[in-house]
Coordinates of C-alpha atoms (C1' of nucleotides) in Angstrom, one line a residue:
Chain A
M217 CA 12.4 -34.4 -30.3
K218 CA 9.5 -35.6 -28.2
I219 CA 8.8 -34.2 -24.9
K220 CA 9.8 -36.3 -21.9
T221 CA 7.3 -37.3 -19.5
T222 CA 6.3 -40.3 -17.5
V223 CA 2.8 -39.2 -16.6
A224 CA 1.4 -37.3 -19.7
S225 CA -1.0 -39.2 -22.2
S226 CA 0.0 -40.2 -25.6
T227 CA -2.4 -37.9 -27.0
F228 CA -0.7 -35.1 -25.5
C229 CA 2.6 -36.2 -26.6
N230 CA 1.4 -36.3 -30.0
L231 CA 0.0 -32.8 -30.1
A232 CA 1.5 -30.3 -32.2
R233 CA 4.5 -28.8 -30.7
Q234 CA 3.1 -25.2 -30.2
K235 CA -0.1 -26.4 -28.9
Q236 CA 1.8 -28.6 -26.4
Q237 CA 4.2 -25.5 -25.5
A238 CA 1.2 -23.3 -24.7
I239 CA -0.4 -25.8 -22.4
V240 CA 2.7 -26.3 -20.5
K241 CA 3.3 -22.8 -20.2
E242 CA 0.1 -21.9 -19.0
M243 CA 0.1 -24.8 -16.3
V244 CA 3.4 -23.5 -15.3
R245 CA 2.2 -20.0 -14.9
E246 CA -0.9 -21.1 -13.0
F247 CA 0.9 -23.3 -10.6
A248 CA 3.6 -20.8 -10.0
A249 CA 1.0 -18.0 -9.5
Q250 CA -1.2 -20.0 -7.2
G251 CA 0.5 -23.1 -5.9
Y252 CA -1.0 -26.5 -6.0
K253 CA -4.3 -26.3 -4.1
K254 CA -5.6 -22.7 -5.3
A255 CA -4.5 -23.5 -9.0
S256 CA -7.6 -23.5 -11.0
I257 CA -8.2 -26.0 -13.8
N258 CA -11.0 -23.7 -15.1
T259 CA -8.6 -20.7 -15.4
I260 CA -6.1 -22.9 -17.2
V261 CA -8.4 -24.0 -19.8
K262 CA -10.1 -20.6 -20.1
N263 CA -6.7 -19.1 -20.9
L264 CA -5.7 -21.5 -23.3
G265 CA -9.1 -21.5 -25.1
I266 CA -9.7 -25.2 -25.0
A267 CA -12.3 -27.4 -23.5
K268 CA -11.8 -29.0 -19.7
G269 CA -12.3 -32.3 -21.3
S270 CA -9.5 -31.8 -23.6
L271 CA -7.1 -31.0 -20.8
Y272 CA -8.4 -34.1 -18.9
Q273 CA -7.5 -36.3 -22.2
Y274 CA -3.8 -35.0 -21.7
F275 CA -3.7 -35.6 -18.0
K276 CA -5.4 -37.9 -15.6
N277 CA -6.1 -35.3 -13.0
K278 CA -4.8 -32.3 -11.3
E279 CA -2.1 -34.0 -9.2
T280 CA -0.7 -35.4 -12.5
M281 CA -0.6 -31.9 -14.3
F282 CA 1.3 -30.8 -11.2
Y283 CA 3.6 -33.8 -11.1
F284 CA 4.2 -33.1 -15.1
V285 CA 5.2 -29.6 -14.6
F286 CA 7.6 -30.7 -11.8
E287 CA 9.0 -33.2 -13.8
Q288 CA 10.1 -30.5 -16.6
F289 CA 11.3 -28.5 -13.6
I290 CA 13.7 -31.4 -12.4
R291 CA 14.8 -31.8 -16.2
L292 CA 15.6 -28.2 -16.4
V293 CA 17.6 -28.1 -13.3
K294 CA 19.7 -30.9 -14.2
D295 CA 20.5 -29.6 -17.6
S296 CA 21.5 -26.3 -15.9
I297 CA 23.5 -27.9 -13.7
K298 CA 25.3 -30.1 -16.0
Q299 CA 26.0 -27.1 -18.4
G300 CA 26.6 -24.6 -15.8
V301 CA 28.8 -26.0 -13.1
S302 CA 31.6 -28.5 -12.9
L303 CA 32.7 -29.5 -9.2
D304 CA 36.4 -29.1 -8.8
D305 CA 37.9 -29.9 -5.6
K306 CA 41.0 -28.1 -6.2
A307 CA 39.5 -24.6 -7.2
D308 CA 38.8 -22.0 -4.2
F309 CA 35.9 -22.8 -2.0
F310 CA 34.8 -19.3 -2.4
V311 CA 35.3 -19.1 -6.0
Q312 CA 33.2 -22.5 -6.3
V313 CA 30.4 -21.0 -4.2
R314 CA 30.3 -18.0 -6.7
K315 CA 29.7 -20.1 -9.6
V316 CA 27.0 -22.0 -7.8
M317 CA 25.3 -18.6 -7.2
E318 CA 25.7 -17.5 -10.7
T319 CA 24.5 -20.7 -12.0
A320 CA 21.6 -20.5 -9.8
L321 CA 20.8 -17.0 -10.6
N322 CA 21.0 -17.8 -14.3
F323 CA 18.1 -20.3 -13.6
V324 CA 15.8 -18.4 -11.9
D325 CA 16.5 -15.6 -14.6
R326 CA 15.5 -18.0 -17.2
Y327 CA 12.9 -19.9 -15.5
P328 CA 11.3 -17.8 -13.0
D329 CA 7.9 -19.5 -13.1
Y330 CA 9.7 -22.8 -12.3
F331 CA 11.6 -21.5 -9.5
Q332 CA 8.2 -20.0 -8.1
I333 CA 6.9 -23.7 -8.2
Y334 CA 9.7 -24.9 -6.4
L335 CA 9.2 -22.1 -3.5
Q336 CA 5.3 -23.0 -3.5
I337 CA 6.2 -26.8 -3.0
L338 CA 8.6 -25.8 0.0
F339 CA 5.9 -23.6 1.6
E340 CA 2.6 -25.5 0.8
H341 CA 2.4 -28.4 3.2
D342 CA -0.3 -30.2 1.6
V343 CA 0.9 -30.6 -1.9
P344 CA 0.6 -34.2 -3.1
R345 CA 3.7 -36.1 -2.7
R346 CA 5.5 -33.2 -1.3
R347 CA 8.3 -35.1 0.6
E348 CA 9.0 -37.2 -2.5
L349 CA 9.1 -34.0 -4.7
L350 CA 11.3 -32.1 -2.6
A351 CA 13.6 -35.1 -2.2
Q352 CA 14.3 -35.0 -5.6
V353 CA 15.3 -31.4 -5.6
R354 CA 18.0 -31.1 -2.9
L355 CA 20.4 -29.8 -5.7
F356 CA 22.0 -26.8 -4.7
S357 CA 21.9 -28.0 -0.8
R358 CA 22.8 -31.5 -0.1
D359 CA 24.2 -33.2 -3.4
Y360 CA 25.9 -30.0 -4.2
F361 CA 26.8 -28.1 -1.1
G362 CA 27.0 -30.9 1.3
P363 CA 30.4 -32.3 -0.3
L364 CA 31.5 -29.0 -1.3
C365 CA 31.5 -27.7 2.2
L366 CA 32.7 -30.7 3.8
A367 CA 35.8 -31.0 1.4
A368 CA 36.4 -27.2 2.0
R369 CA 36.5 -27.9 5.7
E370 CA 38.7 -30.7 5.8
Q371 CA 41.1 -28.6 3.6
G372 CA 41.4 -25.9 6.2
R373 CA 39.6 -23.4 3.9
I374 CA 37.2 -22.7 6.4
R375 CA 37.7 -21.9 10.1
D376 CA 37.4 -25.0 12.0
D377 CA 35.5 -23.3 14.9
V378 CA 32.4 -23.4 12.8
S379 CA 30.4 -26.3 12.4
P380 CA 29.4 -27.9 9.0
A381 CA 25.9 -27.8 9.8
M382 CA 26.2 -24.0 10.3
L383 CA 28.3 -23.4 7.1
I384 CA 25.4 -25.2 5.0
F385 CA 22.8 -23.2 6.9
V386 CA 24.4 -20.0 6.3
L387 CA 25.3 -20.4 2.6
D388 CA 22.0 -22.2 2.0
G389 CA 20.1 -19.2 3.4
I390 CA 22.1 -16.5 1.6
I391 CA 21.7 -18.3 -1.8
D392 CA 18.0 -19.2 -1.1
R393 CA 17.3 -15.3 -0.2
L394 CA 19.3 -14.2 -3.3
L395 CA 17.3 -16.2 -5.5
Q396 CA 13.8 -15.4 -3.8
D397 CA 14.8 -11.7 -3.8
Y398 CA 15.4 -12.1 -7.7
V399 CA 11.8 -13.1 -8.5
R400 CA 10.0 -11.8 -5.6
P401 CA 11.6 -8.5 -4.2
L402 CA 10.5 -7.5 -0.9
V403 CA 10.3 -3.7 -0.5
D404 CA 12.5 -3.5 2.6
S405 CA 15.6 -5.4 1.9
S406 CA 16.3 -6.0 -1.9
L407 CA 19.4 -6.1 -3.7
E408 CA 17.2 -5.5 -6.9
L409 CA 19.6 -7.5 -9.0
Q410 CA 16.7 -8.3 -11.5
K411 CA 16.9 -4.7 -12.5
M412 CA 20.6 -4.8 -13.1
G413 CA 22.8 -5.7 -16.2
L414 CA 25.1 -8.6 -16.1
K415 CA 28.1 -6.5 -14.8
E416 CA 26.5 -5.2 -11.8
R417 CA 24.9 -8.4 -10.8
T418 CA 28.5 -9.7 -10.8
G419 CA 29.5 -7.0 -8.7
G420 CA 26.6 -7.9 -6.2
I421 CA 27.6 -11.4 -6.0
D422 CA 31.4 -10.3 -5.4
E423 CA 30.3 -8.3 -2.5
I424 CA 28.3 -11.2 -1.0
I425 CA 31.4 -13.5 -1.5
K426 CA 33.6 -11.1 0.0
I427 CA 31.4 -10.9 3.3
L428 CA 31.1 -14.5 3.4
R429 CA 34.7 -14.9 3.1
D430 CA 35.9 -12.0 5.6
G431 CA 32.8 -10.9 7.5
F432 CA 31.5 -7.5 8.1
R433 CA 33.8 -6.2 10.7
G434 CA 35.5 -3.1 9.8
Chain B
M144 CA -8.9 -6.4 30.7
K145 CA -11.0 -6.2 27.5
I146 CA -9.4 -7.2 24.1
K147 CA -8.2 -4.7 21.9
T148 CA -9.7 -4.6 18.4
T149 CA -10.7 -2.2 16.0
V150 CA -12.8 -4.8 13.8
A151 CA -14.5 -7.4 16.2
S152 CA -18.2 -6.8 17.1
S153 CA -19.0 -5.7 20.6
T154 CA -20.8 -9.0 21.0
F155 CA -17.3 -10.7 20.6
C156 CA -15.9 -8.3 22.9
N157 CA -18.5 -9.2 25.5
L158 CA -18.0 -12.9 25.1
A159 CA -16.6 -14.9 28.1
R160 CA -13.0 -14.6 27.9
Q161 CA -12.4 -18.3 27.5
K162 CA -14.5 -18.7 24.8
Q163 CA -13.0 -15.8 23.3
Q164 CA -9.7 -17.1 23.5
A165 CA -10.7 -20.2 22.2
I166 CA -11.9 -18.6 19.1
V167 CA -8.8 -16.4 18.6
K168 CA -6.7 -19.4 19.1
E169 CA -8.6 -21.4 16.4
M170 CA -8.5 -18.5 13.8
V171 CA -5.0 -18.0 14.2
R172 CA -4.2 -21.9 13.9
E173 CA -6.4 -22.1 10.7
F174 CA -5.1 -18.9 9.0
A175 CA -1.2 -20.0 10.1
A176 CA -1.9 -23.3 8.5
Q177 CA -3.7 -22.3 5.4
G178 CA -2.9 -18.8 4.6
Y179 CA -5.8 -16.2 3.9
K180 CA -7.3 -17.9 0.8
K181 CA -7.2 -21.5 1.6
A182 CA -8.4 -21.0 5.2
S183 CA -12.0 -22.5 5.6
I184 CA -14.5 -20.7 8.1
N185 CA -16.4 -24.1 7.9
T186 CA -13.3 -25.8 9.4
I187 CA -13.0 -23.0 12.0
V188 CA -16.5 -23.2 13.3
K189 CA -16.4 -27.2 13.0
N190 CA -13.3 -27.3 15.2
L191 CA -15.0 -24.8 17.6
G192 CA -18.2 -26.6 17.7
I193 CA -20.2 -23.3 17.1
A194 CA -22.5 -22.1 14.3
K195 CA -21.2 -20.3 11.4
G196 CA -23.8 -17.7 12.0
S197 CA -22.2 -17.1 15.3
L198 CA -18.8 -16.4 13.9
Y199 CA -20.4 -13.9 11.6
Q200 CA -21.8 -12.0 14.4
Y201 CA -18.4 -11.7 15.8
F202 CA -16.8 -10.6 12.6
K203 CA -18.4 -9.1 9.5
N204 CA -16.6 -11.4 7.0
K205 CA -13.4 -13.6 6.4
E206 CA -11.4 -10.5 5.6
T207 CA -12.2 -8.8 9.0
M208 CA -11.4 -12.4 10.8
F209 CA -8.0 -12.0 9.1
Y210 CA -7.5 -8.5 9.9
F211 CA -8.7 -9.0 13.4
V212 CA -6.0 -11.7 13.9
F213 CA -3.3 -9.8 12.1
E214 CA -4.1 -6.8 14.7
Q215 CA -3.2 -9.3 17.5
F216 CA -0.3 -10.2 15.9
I217 CA 0.9 -6.7 15.7
R218 CA 0.1 -5.9 19.1
L219 CA 2.1 -8.9 20.3
V220 CA 5.1 -7.7 18.2
K221 CA 5.1 -4.2 19.7
D222 CA 4.9 -5.7 23.2
S223 CA 7.8 -8.1 22.5
I224 CA 9.9 -5.3 21.1
K225 CA 9.3 -2.9 23.9
Q226 CA 10.3 -5.7 26.4
G227 CA 13.0 -7.2 24.6
V228 CA 15.2 -4.6 23.4
S229 CA 16.4 -1.3 23.8
L230 CA 18.4 0.4 21.1
D231 CA 21.6 1.4 22.3
D232 CA 24.0 3.4 20.0
K233 CA 26.9 2.9 22.1
A234 CA 26.7 -0.7 22.4
D235 CA 28.9 -3.0 20.1
F236 CA 27.0 -3.5 16.6
F237 CA 27.2 -7.2 16.8
V238 CA 26.0 -7.6 20.3
Q239 CA 22.9 -5.6 19.1
V240 CA 22.2 -7.7 16.3
R241 CA 22.6 -10.6 18.7
K242 CA 20.0 -9.1 20.9
V243 CA 17.7 -8.7 18.2
M244 CA 18.1 -12.3 17.0
E245 CA 17.2 -13.4 20.6
T246 CA 14.3 -11.3 20.7
A247 CA 13.2 -12.4 17.4
L248 CA 13.6 -16.2 18.2
N249 CA 11.9 -15.7 21.6
F250 CA 8.9 -14.3 19.7
V251 CA 8.6 -17.2 17.1
D252 CA 9.2 -19.6 19.9
R253 CA 6.1 -18.3 21.8
Y254 CA 3.9 -17.5 19.1
P255 CA 5.1 -19.7 16.3
D256 CA 1.3 -19.4 14.5
Y257 CA 1.6 -15.7 14.6
F258 CA 4.8 -15.9 12.8
Q259 CA 3.5 -18.3 10.2
I260 CA 0.7 -16.0 9.5
Y261 CA 3.2 -13.1 8.9
L262 CA 5.0 -15.6 6.4
Q263 CA 1.7 -16.4 4.6
I264 CA 1.1 -12.7 4.0
L265 CA 5.0 -12.4 2.6
F266 CA 4.2 -15.3 0.4
E267 CA 0.6 -15.1 -0.6
H268 CA 0.1 -12.5 -3.3
D269 CA -3.6 -12.1 -3.2
V270 CA -4.3 -11.4 0.7
P271 CA -6.5 -8.5 0.9
R272 CA -4.6 -5.2 1.9
R273 CA -1.6 -7.1 1.6
R274 CA 0.5 -4.1 1.2
E275 CA -0.8 -2.2 3.8
L276 CA -0.5 -5.1 6.3
L277 CA 3.4 -5.7 5.3
A278 CA 4.1 -1.8 5.9
Q279 CA 2.8 -2.1 9.5
V280 CA 5.4 -5.0 10.1
R281 CA 8.6 -3.8 8.8
L282 CA 10.0 -4.3 12.3
F283 CA 13.1 -6.2 12.5
S284 CA 14.1 -4.8 9.1
R285 CA 13.3 -1.1 8.3
D286 CA 12.4 0.6 11.5
Y287 CA 14.9 -1.4 13.5
F288 CA 17.7 -2.7 11.4
G289 CA 17.9 0.2 8.9
P290 CA 19.2 2.9 11.5
L291 CA 21.3 0.5 13.3
C292 CA 23.1 -0.5 10.2
L293 CA 23.3 3.2 9.3
A294 CA 24.9 4.2 12.5
A295 CA 27.1 0.8 12.6
R296 CA 28.6 2.1 9.2
E297 CA 29.1 5.5 10.1
Q298 CA 30.8 4.6 13.4
G299 CA 33.2 2.4 11.4
R300 CA 32.3 -0.7 12.9
I301 CA 31.2 -2.3 9.4
R302 CA 34.0 -2.4 6.7
D303 CA 33.2 0.5 4.3
D304 CA 33.4 -1.5 1.1
V305 CA 30.1 -3.2 2.1
S306 CA 27.0 -1.1 1.0
P307 CA 24.2 -0.2 3.2
A308 CA 21.7 -2.2 1.1
M309 CA 24.0 -5.2 1.4
L310 CA 24.4 -5.1 4.8
I311 CA 20.6 -5.2 5.5
F312 CA 20.1 -7.7 2.8
V313 CA 22.5 -10.2 4.4
L314 CA 21.6 -9.6 8.0
D315 CA 17.8 -9.6 7.1
G316 CA 18.1 -12.9 5.1
I317 CA 20.1 -14.7 7.8
I318 CA 17.5 -13.7 10.5
D319 CA 14.6 -14.6 8.2
R320 CA 16.4 -17.8 7.7
L321 CA 17.0 -18.4 11.3
L322 CA 13.4 -17.7 12.2
Q323 CA 11.8 -19.9 9.4
D324 CA 14.0 -22.7 10.3
Y325 CA 13.0 -22.5 14.0
V326 CA 9.4 -22.9 13.2
R327 CA 9.5 -24.9 9.9
P328 CA 12.7 -26.8 9.6
L329 CA 14.0 -27.8 6.4
V330 CA 15.3 -31.4 6.0
D331 CA 18.4 -30.5 4.3
S332 CA 20.0 -27.6 6.0
S333 CA 18.5 -27.1 9.4
L334 CA 20.2 -26.1 12.5
E335 CA 17.5 -27.6 14.8
L336 CA 17.5 -24.8 17.3
Q337 CA 13.9 -25.5 18.2
K338 CA 15.1 -28.9 19.5
M339 CA 17.8 -27.3 21.7
G340 CA 17.9 -26.0 25.2
L341 CA 18.5 -22.3 25.9
K342 CA 22.0 -22.8 26.3
E343 CA 22.9 -24.4 23.0
R344 CA 20.6 -21.9 21.3
T345 CA 22.6 -19.1 22.8
G346 CA 25.7 -21.1 21.4
G347 CA 24.1 -21.3 18.0
I348 CA 23.4 -17.6 17.7
D349 CA 27.1 -16.9 18.9
E350 CA 28.5 -19.0 16.1
I351 CA 26.1 -17.0 13.5
I352 CA 27.2 -13.7 14.9
K353 CA 31.0 -14.8 14.8
I354 CA 30.4 -15.8 11.1
L355 CA 28.9 -12.5 10.4
R356 CA 31.6 -10.6 12.1
D357 CA 34.9 -12.5 10.8
G358 CA 33.4 -14.6 7.8
F359 CA 34.1 -18.2 7.2
R360 CA 37.9 -17.9 5.9
G361 CA 39.9 -20.4 7.7
Chain C
dC223 C1' -16.9 -41.9 -51.1
dG224 C1' -17.7 -44.9 -46.6
dG225 C1' -16.0 -46.6 -42.1
dT226 C1' -13.2 -46.3 -38.1
dT227 C1' -10.6 -44.6 -34.8
dA228 C1' -8.7 -40.6 -32.3
dT229 C1' -9.4 -36.2 -30.4
dA230 C1' -12.3 -32.1 -28.9
dT231 C1' -16.3 -30.5 -26.3
dG232 C1' -19.2 -28.3 -22.6
dA233 C1' -23.1 -29.7 -20.1
dC234 C1' -23.4 -31.8 -16.0
dC235 C1' -22.2 -33.8 -11.3
dA236 C1' -21.0 -33.8 -6.3
dC237 C1' -18.6 -31.2 -3.3
dC238 C1' -17.0 -27.3 -1.1
dT239 C1' -16.8 -22.2 -0.4
dG240 C1' -18.0 -17.5 2.0
dG241 C1' -21.9 -15.4 3.5
dT242 C1' -27.2 -14.8 4.9
dC243 C1' -31.1 -14.8 7.5
dA244 C1' -35.5 -16.3 9.6
dC245 C1' -36.1 -18.5 13.6
dA246 C1' -35.0 -20.5 18.2
dT247 C1' -32.8 -19.8 22.8
dC248 C1' -31.3 -17.3 26.3
dA249 C1' -30.6 -13.7 29.7
dT250 C1' -32.2 -9.5 31.6
dG251 C1' -35.2 -6.6 34.3
dA252 C1' -39.8 -5.0 35.6
Chain D
dT71 C1' -44.2 -14.2 35.3
dC72 C1' -43.7 -12.1 31.1
dA73 C1' -41.6 -9.0 27.7
dT74 C1' -37.8 -7.2 25.4
dG75 C1' -33.4 -7.4 23.5
dA76 C1' -29.3 -9.8 22.9
dT77 C1' -27.1 -14.1 21.5
dG78 C1' -26.9 -18.8 19.0
dT79 C1' -28.3 -21.5 15.0
dG80 C1' -28.2 -24.3 10.6
dA81 C1' -30.6 -24.7 6.4
dC82 C1' -30.1 -22.3 2.4
dC83 C1' -27.8 -19.5 -1.4
dA84 C1' -24.9 -18.5 -5.5
dG85 C1' -20.6 -19.3 -7.0
dG86 C1' -16.4 -22.1 -7.6
dT87 C1' -13.8 -26.5 -7.7
dG88 C1' -11.9 -30.9 -9.6
dG89 C1' -13.7 -34.6 -12.5
dT90 C1' -17.0 -37.1 -16.0
dC91 C1' -19.0 -38.5 -20.3
dA92 C1' -22.2 -38.8 -24.1
dT93 C1' -21.9 -36.5 -28.1
dA94 C1' -19.8 -33.9 -32.0
dT95 C1' -15.9 -33.3 -34.8
dA96 C1' -12.1 -34.3 -37.2
dA97 C1' -8.6 -37.4 -39.3
dC98 C1' -7.1 -41.3 -41.5
dC99 C1' -7.3 -45.0 -44.8
dG100 C1' -9.1 -48.3 -48.0

DNA sequence: CGGTTATATGACCACCTGGTCACATCATGA
DNA sequence: TCATGATGTGACCAGGTGGTCATATAACCG
């Protein structure tokens, strides 16, 4: 099974699978840790033990390397969505939100570095073709949550004194926080889900859903 | 009134107020836009129209410049808290949360670049003395929300099947999102509070509080 | 084997970085 | 007016950046 890409050279595509994977892994690691601009090609080749010229035979330039990695990220996301979630208008809204949270958590659990790269793109304003890249991602938010939220509201599962924009804002915010907390816990307010087993994790998500549904009031 | 700092040179402190402010403003702008490592001293001096050597007579090195700016940030935060909020155990919990949100929003409205610098520190893992800096900030979160949340729970204003950690996690997450959305709206899920007048903004916050209190259920 | 093409290499380039310092300019006070 | 100390300056440094390319090595095939 050949690797799918629109930007890597044929030389790279014909590389031994093992070497290929090592290169991808190291590029992902470096871009995840440093973002686009701060990422160092010298560091990448040093860690791989290959010459810089070699890397530049595989990819035209730094921007292409980044885009290649991003391509892989998009592919993984799409695969995860296909496998993990099936939109079902009839199911309870909060059950569906729950499913989305679990799918998203599974993704960042499996591919934390790829998720970090996504965060880097969100945060770094001078990433090449940033707008275009982000437009490709709007997964949990627009393509997914948008329709889900609108449907839920029309079906009366959501109080009608809450605007759709606000619903999306809060849900998206909570999920984002959940994922970021998973890969990069802050000292102050962490659920530490990444330290838990599957069962506790499920319990944590349950609690969040409960809050979203019924609020904090005692 | 002399500027308060523990790191700037006396030469800088004796500078004409106007020049001083211009320098502070430009450093804040650059660090806010680029973070610590990517920030360029050459850019700063070019934009200011002064020699690099001059800047290095005001501050020992880049790290000192960054710390100086951070010092100012902390000062502004403390002032804002003093003015904006008074902890009141007897007031309704959600009313207090509301007050915190408004105070925080006012801060990022007045000092968006300083808030950006805070975000940069949160996100950039190789900022010098990062842990120490972040420890000084835990404002809305630990020093503030922690006691508030615990008190609210003990007084039964919060449902007792929600853990304190979860309460802090969700509140902190929502506020964080609110502030980030204010200075750096995402295309997909933005409330666009920054485009609104004071009244609409108040309405937006009200809606959030309502959701936190009673949840989304229709 | 020889010949030809594909891959690997690292010295090298121009450019930028944070930082220095000998020197120029200015202000002050006698 | 002149001397002294404070302030301003930018050429310069070592080190890092993304990127190139002539050359060396390997792989393949007749």
